[in-house]
mmCIF file of C-alpha atoms and ligand atoms in Angstrom:
data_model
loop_
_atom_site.group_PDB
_atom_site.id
_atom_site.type_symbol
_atom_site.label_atom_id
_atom_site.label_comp_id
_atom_site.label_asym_id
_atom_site.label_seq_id
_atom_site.Cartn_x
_atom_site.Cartn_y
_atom_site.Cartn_z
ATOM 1 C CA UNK A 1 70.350 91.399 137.325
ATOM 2 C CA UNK A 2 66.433 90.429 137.095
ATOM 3 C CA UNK A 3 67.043 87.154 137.451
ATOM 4 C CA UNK A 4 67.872 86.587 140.987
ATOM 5 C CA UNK A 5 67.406 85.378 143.023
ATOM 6 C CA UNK A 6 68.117 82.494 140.923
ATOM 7 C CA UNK A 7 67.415 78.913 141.896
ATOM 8 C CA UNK A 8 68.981 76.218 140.426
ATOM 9 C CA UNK A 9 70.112 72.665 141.125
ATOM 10 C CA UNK A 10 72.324 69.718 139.958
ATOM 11 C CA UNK A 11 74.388 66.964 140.407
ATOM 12 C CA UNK A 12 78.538 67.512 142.303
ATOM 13 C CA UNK A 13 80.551 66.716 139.703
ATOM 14 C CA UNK A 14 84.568 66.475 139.770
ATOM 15 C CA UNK A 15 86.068 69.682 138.699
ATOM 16 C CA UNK A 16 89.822 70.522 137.523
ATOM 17 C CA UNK A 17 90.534 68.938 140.740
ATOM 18 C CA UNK A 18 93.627 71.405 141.434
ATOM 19 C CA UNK A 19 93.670 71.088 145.287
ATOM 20 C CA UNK A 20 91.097 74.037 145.871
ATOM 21 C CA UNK A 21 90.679 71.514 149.339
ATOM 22 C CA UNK A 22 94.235 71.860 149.796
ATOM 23 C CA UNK A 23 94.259 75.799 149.476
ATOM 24 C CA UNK A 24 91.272 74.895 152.193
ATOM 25 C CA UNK A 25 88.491 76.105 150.141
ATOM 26 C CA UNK A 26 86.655 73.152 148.217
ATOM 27 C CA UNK A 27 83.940 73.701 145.553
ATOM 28 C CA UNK A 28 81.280 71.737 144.446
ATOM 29 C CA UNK A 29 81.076 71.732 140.791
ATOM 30 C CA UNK A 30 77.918 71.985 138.622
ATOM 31 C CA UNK A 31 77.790 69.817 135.635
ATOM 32 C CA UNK A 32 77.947 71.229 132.150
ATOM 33 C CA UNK A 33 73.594 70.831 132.066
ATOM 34 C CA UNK A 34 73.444 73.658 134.710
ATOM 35 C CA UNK A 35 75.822 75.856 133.333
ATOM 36 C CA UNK A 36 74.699 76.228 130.031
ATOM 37 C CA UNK A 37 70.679 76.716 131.640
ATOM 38 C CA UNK A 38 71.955 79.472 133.129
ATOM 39 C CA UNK A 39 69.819 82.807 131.920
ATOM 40 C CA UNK A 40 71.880 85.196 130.083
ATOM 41 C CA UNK A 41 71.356 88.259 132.679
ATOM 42 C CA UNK A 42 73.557 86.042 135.039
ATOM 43 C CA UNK A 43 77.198 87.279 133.990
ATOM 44 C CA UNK A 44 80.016 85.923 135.110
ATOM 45 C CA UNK A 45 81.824 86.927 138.645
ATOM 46 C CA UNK A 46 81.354 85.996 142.316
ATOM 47 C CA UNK A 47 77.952 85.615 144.016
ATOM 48 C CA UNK A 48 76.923 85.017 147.981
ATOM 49 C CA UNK A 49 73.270 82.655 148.256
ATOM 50 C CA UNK A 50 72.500 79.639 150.249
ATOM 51 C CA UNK A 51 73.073 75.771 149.070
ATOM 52 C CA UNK A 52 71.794 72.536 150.509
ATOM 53 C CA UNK A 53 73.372 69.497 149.957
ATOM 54 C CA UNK A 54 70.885 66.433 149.640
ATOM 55 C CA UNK A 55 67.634 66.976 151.948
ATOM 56 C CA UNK A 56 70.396 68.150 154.732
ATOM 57 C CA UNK A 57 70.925 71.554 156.622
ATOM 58 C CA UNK A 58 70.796 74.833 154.359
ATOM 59 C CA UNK A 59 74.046 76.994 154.582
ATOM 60 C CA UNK A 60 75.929 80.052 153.159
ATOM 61 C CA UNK A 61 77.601 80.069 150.410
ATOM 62 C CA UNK A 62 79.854 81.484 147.995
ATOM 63 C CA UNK A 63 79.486 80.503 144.123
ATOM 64 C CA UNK A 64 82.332 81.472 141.419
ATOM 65 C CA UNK A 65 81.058 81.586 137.709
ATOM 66 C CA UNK A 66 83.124 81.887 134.543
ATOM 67 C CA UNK A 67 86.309 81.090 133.024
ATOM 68 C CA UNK A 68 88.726 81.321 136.446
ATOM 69 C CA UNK A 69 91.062 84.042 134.561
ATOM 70 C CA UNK A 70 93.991 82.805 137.038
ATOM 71 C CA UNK A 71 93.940 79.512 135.492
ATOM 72 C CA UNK A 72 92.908 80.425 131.673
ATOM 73 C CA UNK A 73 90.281 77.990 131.773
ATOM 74 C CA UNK A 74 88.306 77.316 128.726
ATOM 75 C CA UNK A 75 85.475 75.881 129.729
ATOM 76 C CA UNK A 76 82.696 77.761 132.126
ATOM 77 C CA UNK A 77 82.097 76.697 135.405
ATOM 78 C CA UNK A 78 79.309 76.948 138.194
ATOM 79 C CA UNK A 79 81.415 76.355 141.559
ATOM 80 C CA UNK A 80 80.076 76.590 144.924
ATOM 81 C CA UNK A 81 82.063 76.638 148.074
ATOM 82 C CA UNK A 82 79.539 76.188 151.452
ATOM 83 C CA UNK A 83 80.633 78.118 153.990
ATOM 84 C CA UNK A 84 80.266 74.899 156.227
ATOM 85 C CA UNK A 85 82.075 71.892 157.541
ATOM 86 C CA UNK A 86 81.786 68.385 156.215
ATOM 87 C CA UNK A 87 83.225 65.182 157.513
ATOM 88 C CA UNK A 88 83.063 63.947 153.686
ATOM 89 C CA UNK A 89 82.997 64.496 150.236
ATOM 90 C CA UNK A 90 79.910 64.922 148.806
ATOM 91 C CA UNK A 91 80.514 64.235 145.268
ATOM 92 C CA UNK A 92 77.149 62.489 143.203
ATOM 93 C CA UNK A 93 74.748 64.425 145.570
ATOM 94 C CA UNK A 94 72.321 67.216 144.558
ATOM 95 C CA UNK A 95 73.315 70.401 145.643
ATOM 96 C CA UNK A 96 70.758 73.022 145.616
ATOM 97 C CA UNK A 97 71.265 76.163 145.600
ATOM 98 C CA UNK A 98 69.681 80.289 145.527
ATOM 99 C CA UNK A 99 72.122 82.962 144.056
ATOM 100 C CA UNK A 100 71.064 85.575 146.024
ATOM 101 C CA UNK A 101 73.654 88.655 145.449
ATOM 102 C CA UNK A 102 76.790 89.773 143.501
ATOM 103 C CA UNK A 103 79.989 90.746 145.014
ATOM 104 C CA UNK A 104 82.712 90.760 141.890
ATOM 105 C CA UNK A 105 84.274 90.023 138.605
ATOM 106 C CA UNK A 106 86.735 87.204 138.226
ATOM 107 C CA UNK A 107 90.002 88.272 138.070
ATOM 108 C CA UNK A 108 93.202 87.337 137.371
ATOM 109 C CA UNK A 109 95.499 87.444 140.333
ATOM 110 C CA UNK A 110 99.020 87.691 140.858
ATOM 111 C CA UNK A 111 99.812 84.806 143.127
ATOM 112 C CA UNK A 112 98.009 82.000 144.662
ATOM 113 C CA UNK A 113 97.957 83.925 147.599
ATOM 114 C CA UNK A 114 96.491 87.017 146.647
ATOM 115 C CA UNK A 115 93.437 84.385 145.125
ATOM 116 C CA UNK A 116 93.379 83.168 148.294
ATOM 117 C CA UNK A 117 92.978 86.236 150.403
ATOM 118 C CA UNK A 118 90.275 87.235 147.871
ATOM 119 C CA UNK A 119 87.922 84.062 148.304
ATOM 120 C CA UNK A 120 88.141 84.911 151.667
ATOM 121 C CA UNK A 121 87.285 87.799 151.682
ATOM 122 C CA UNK A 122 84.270 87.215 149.000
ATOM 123 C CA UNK A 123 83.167 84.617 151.968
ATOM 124 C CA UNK A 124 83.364 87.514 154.824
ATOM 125 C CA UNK A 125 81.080 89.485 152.799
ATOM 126 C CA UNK A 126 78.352 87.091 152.330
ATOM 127 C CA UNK A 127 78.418 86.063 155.767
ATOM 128 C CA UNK A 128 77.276 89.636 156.418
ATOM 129 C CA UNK A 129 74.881 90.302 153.308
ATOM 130 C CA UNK A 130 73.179 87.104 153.768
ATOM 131 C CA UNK A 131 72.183 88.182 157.383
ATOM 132 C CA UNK A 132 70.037 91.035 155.697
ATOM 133 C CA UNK A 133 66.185 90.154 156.349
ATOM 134 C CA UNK A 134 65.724 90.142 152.595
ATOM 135 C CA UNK A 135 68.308 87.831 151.795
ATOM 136 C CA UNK A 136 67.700 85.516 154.705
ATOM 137 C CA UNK A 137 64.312 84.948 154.307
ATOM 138 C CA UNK A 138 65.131 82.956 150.781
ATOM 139 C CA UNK A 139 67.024 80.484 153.024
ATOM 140 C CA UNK A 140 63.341 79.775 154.154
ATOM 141 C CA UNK A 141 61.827 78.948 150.233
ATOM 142 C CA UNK A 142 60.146 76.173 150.045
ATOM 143 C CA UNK A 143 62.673 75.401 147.028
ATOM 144 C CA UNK A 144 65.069 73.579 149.634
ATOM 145 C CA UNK A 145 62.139 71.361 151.682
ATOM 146 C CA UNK A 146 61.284 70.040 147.992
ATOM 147 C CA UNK A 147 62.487 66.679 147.086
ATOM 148 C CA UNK A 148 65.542 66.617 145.174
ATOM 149 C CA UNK A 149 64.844 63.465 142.740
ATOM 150 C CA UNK A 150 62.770 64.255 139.560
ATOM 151 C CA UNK A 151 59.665 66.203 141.319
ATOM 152 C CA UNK A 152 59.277 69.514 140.791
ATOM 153 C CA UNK A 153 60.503 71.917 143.224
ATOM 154 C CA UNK A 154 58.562 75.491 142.349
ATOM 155 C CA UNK A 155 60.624 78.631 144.837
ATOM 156 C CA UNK A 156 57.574 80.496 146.774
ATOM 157 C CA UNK A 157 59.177 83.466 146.423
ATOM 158 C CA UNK A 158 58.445 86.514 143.620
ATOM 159 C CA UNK A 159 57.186 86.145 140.239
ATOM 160 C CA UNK A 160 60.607 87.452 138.680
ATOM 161 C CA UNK A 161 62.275 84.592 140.362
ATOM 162 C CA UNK A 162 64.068 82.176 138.042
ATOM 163 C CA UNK A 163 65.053 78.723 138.283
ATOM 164 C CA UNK A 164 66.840 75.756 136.871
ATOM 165 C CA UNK A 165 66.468 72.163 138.108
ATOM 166 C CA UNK A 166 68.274 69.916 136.281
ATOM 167 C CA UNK A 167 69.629 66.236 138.222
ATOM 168 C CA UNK A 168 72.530 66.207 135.987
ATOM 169 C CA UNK A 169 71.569 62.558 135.110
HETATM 170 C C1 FMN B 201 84.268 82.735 146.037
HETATM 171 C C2 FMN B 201 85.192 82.343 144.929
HETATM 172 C C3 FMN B 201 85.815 83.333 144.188
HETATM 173 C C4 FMN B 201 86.682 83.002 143.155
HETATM 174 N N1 FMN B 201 87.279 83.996 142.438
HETATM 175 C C5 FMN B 201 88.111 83.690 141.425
HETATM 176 C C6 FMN B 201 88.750 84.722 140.644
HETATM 177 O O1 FMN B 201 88.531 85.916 140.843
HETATM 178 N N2 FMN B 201 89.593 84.335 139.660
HETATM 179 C C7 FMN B 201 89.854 83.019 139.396
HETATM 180 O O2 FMN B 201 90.632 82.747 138.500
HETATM 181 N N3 FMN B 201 89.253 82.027 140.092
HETATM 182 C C8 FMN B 201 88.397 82.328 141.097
HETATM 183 N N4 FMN B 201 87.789 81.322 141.815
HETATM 184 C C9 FMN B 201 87.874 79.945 141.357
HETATM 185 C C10 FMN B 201 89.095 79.189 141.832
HETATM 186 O O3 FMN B 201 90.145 79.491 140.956
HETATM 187 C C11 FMN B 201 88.669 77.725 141.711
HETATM 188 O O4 FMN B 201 87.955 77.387 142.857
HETATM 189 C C12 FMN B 201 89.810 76.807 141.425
HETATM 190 O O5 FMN B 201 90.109 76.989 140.050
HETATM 191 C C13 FMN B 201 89.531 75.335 141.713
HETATM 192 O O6 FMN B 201 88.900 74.696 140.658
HETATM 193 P P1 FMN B 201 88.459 73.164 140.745
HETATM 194 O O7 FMN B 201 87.335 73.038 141.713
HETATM 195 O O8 FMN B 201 88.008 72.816 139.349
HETATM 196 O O9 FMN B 201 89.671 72.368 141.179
HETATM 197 C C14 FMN B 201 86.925 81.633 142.854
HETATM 198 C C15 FMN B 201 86.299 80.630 143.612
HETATM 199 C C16 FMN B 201 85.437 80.970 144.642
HETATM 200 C C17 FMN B 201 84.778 79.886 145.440
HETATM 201 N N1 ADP B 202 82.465 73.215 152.246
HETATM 202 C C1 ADP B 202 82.532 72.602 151.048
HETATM 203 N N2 ADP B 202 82.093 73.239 149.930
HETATM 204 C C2 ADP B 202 82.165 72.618 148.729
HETATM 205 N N3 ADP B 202 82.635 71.367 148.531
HETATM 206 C C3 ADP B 202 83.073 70.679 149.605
HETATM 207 C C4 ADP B 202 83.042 71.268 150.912
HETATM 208 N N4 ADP B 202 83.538 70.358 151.791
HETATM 209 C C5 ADP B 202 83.864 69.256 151.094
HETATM 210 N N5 ADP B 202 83.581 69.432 149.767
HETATM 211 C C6 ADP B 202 83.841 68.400 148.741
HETATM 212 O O1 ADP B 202 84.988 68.832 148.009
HETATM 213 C C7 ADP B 202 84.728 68.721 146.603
HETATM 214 C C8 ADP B 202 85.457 69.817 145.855
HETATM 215 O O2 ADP B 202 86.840 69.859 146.071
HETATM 216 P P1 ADP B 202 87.763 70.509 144.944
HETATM 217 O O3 ADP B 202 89.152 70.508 145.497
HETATM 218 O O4 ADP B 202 87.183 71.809 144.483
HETATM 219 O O5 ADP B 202 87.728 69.420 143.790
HETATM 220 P P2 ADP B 202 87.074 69.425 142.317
HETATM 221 O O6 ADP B 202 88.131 69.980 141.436
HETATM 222 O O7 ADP B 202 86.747 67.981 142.019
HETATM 223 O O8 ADP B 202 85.849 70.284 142.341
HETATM 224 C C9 ADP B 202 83.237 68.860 146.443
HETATM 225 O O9 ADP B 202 82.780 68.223 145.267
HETATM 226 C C10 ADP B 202 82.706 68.202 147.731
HETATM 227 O O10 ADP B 202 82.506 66.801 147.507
HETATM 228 MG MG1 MG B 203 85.776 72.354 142.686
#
């Protein structure tokens, strides 16, 4: 895929709202701006990166794009679950974020469960790839000490690099 590592970021938006948080595994969802910006190398599937919320701390993080086959969406989505901790919601904040590597295709699955075990599973893997001296130096671009209002925020890194910053407002 030549365009990652990919940068892009956007407002948190409210999503299908289907108790993902229940299931213990929230995700912050892109609005439609983001989504459609994205460049058409990046297929859909599962991806590991890093994502800052606000101006805060930078963490892992797992991102889902596409249709989520289990649920026969229609509509695309960009979701991001940070492999983090909050004390709150964060909906209305910018989330930034780097798509750094590909781990998957969607799939369909046959229970909830077996969903489940795979999102966890996608986050055990990027806990390890993301500790790979080429993937955790992009945690250090200067794409996530940038502001996050209506400034331009250029990535240091390569030429090929690829970005989208849209506020979502
Ligand atoms: C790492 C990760 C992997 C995912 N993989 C799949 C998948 O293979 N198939 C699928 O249907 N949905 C997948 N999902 C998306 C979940 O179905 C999604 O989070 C759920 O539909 C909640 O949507 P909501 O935030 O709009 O409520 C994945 C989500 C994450 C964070
Ligand atoms: N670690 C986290 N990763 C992503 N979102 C989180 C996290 N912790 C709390 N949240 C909050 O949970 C929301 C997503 O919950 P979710 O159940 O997926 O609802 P929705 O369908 O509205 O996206 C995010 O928008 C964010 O405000
Ligand atoms: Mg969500």
């Amino acid at each position: 895929m030549k365009s990652l590592p990919y940068f892009c970021r956007g407002e948190v938006v409210r999503g299908f709202g289907r108790g993902s948080k229940e299931l213990g595994i929230p995700t912050a969802n892109f609005p439609d701006s983001v989504v459609d910006s994205l460049p058409a190398d990046v297929s859909t599937g599962i991806y590991y990166g890093w994502a800052c919320v606000g101006n805060s701390d930078i963490h892992k993080m797992v991102m889902s794009i596409g249709w989520n086959p289990y649920y026969k969406n229609t509509k695309k989505s960009m979701e991001t679950h940070v492999i983090h901790k909050f004390k709150e919601d964060f909906y209305g904040e910018i989330l930034s974020v780097v798509l750094v590597g590909y781990i998957r295709s969607e799939k369909s699955f046959p229970s909830l469960e077996d969903l489940v075990a795979a999102i966890n599973s996608d986050i055990e893997e990027a806990k390890v790839m993301l500790e790979l001296p080429e993937h955790s130096k992009l945690k250090e671009d200067n794409f996530f000490t940038s502001t996050t209002d209506s400034s331009p925020a250029s990535p240091s890194s390569a030429a090929s690099t690829s970005q989208s910053i849209i506020n979502g407002h």
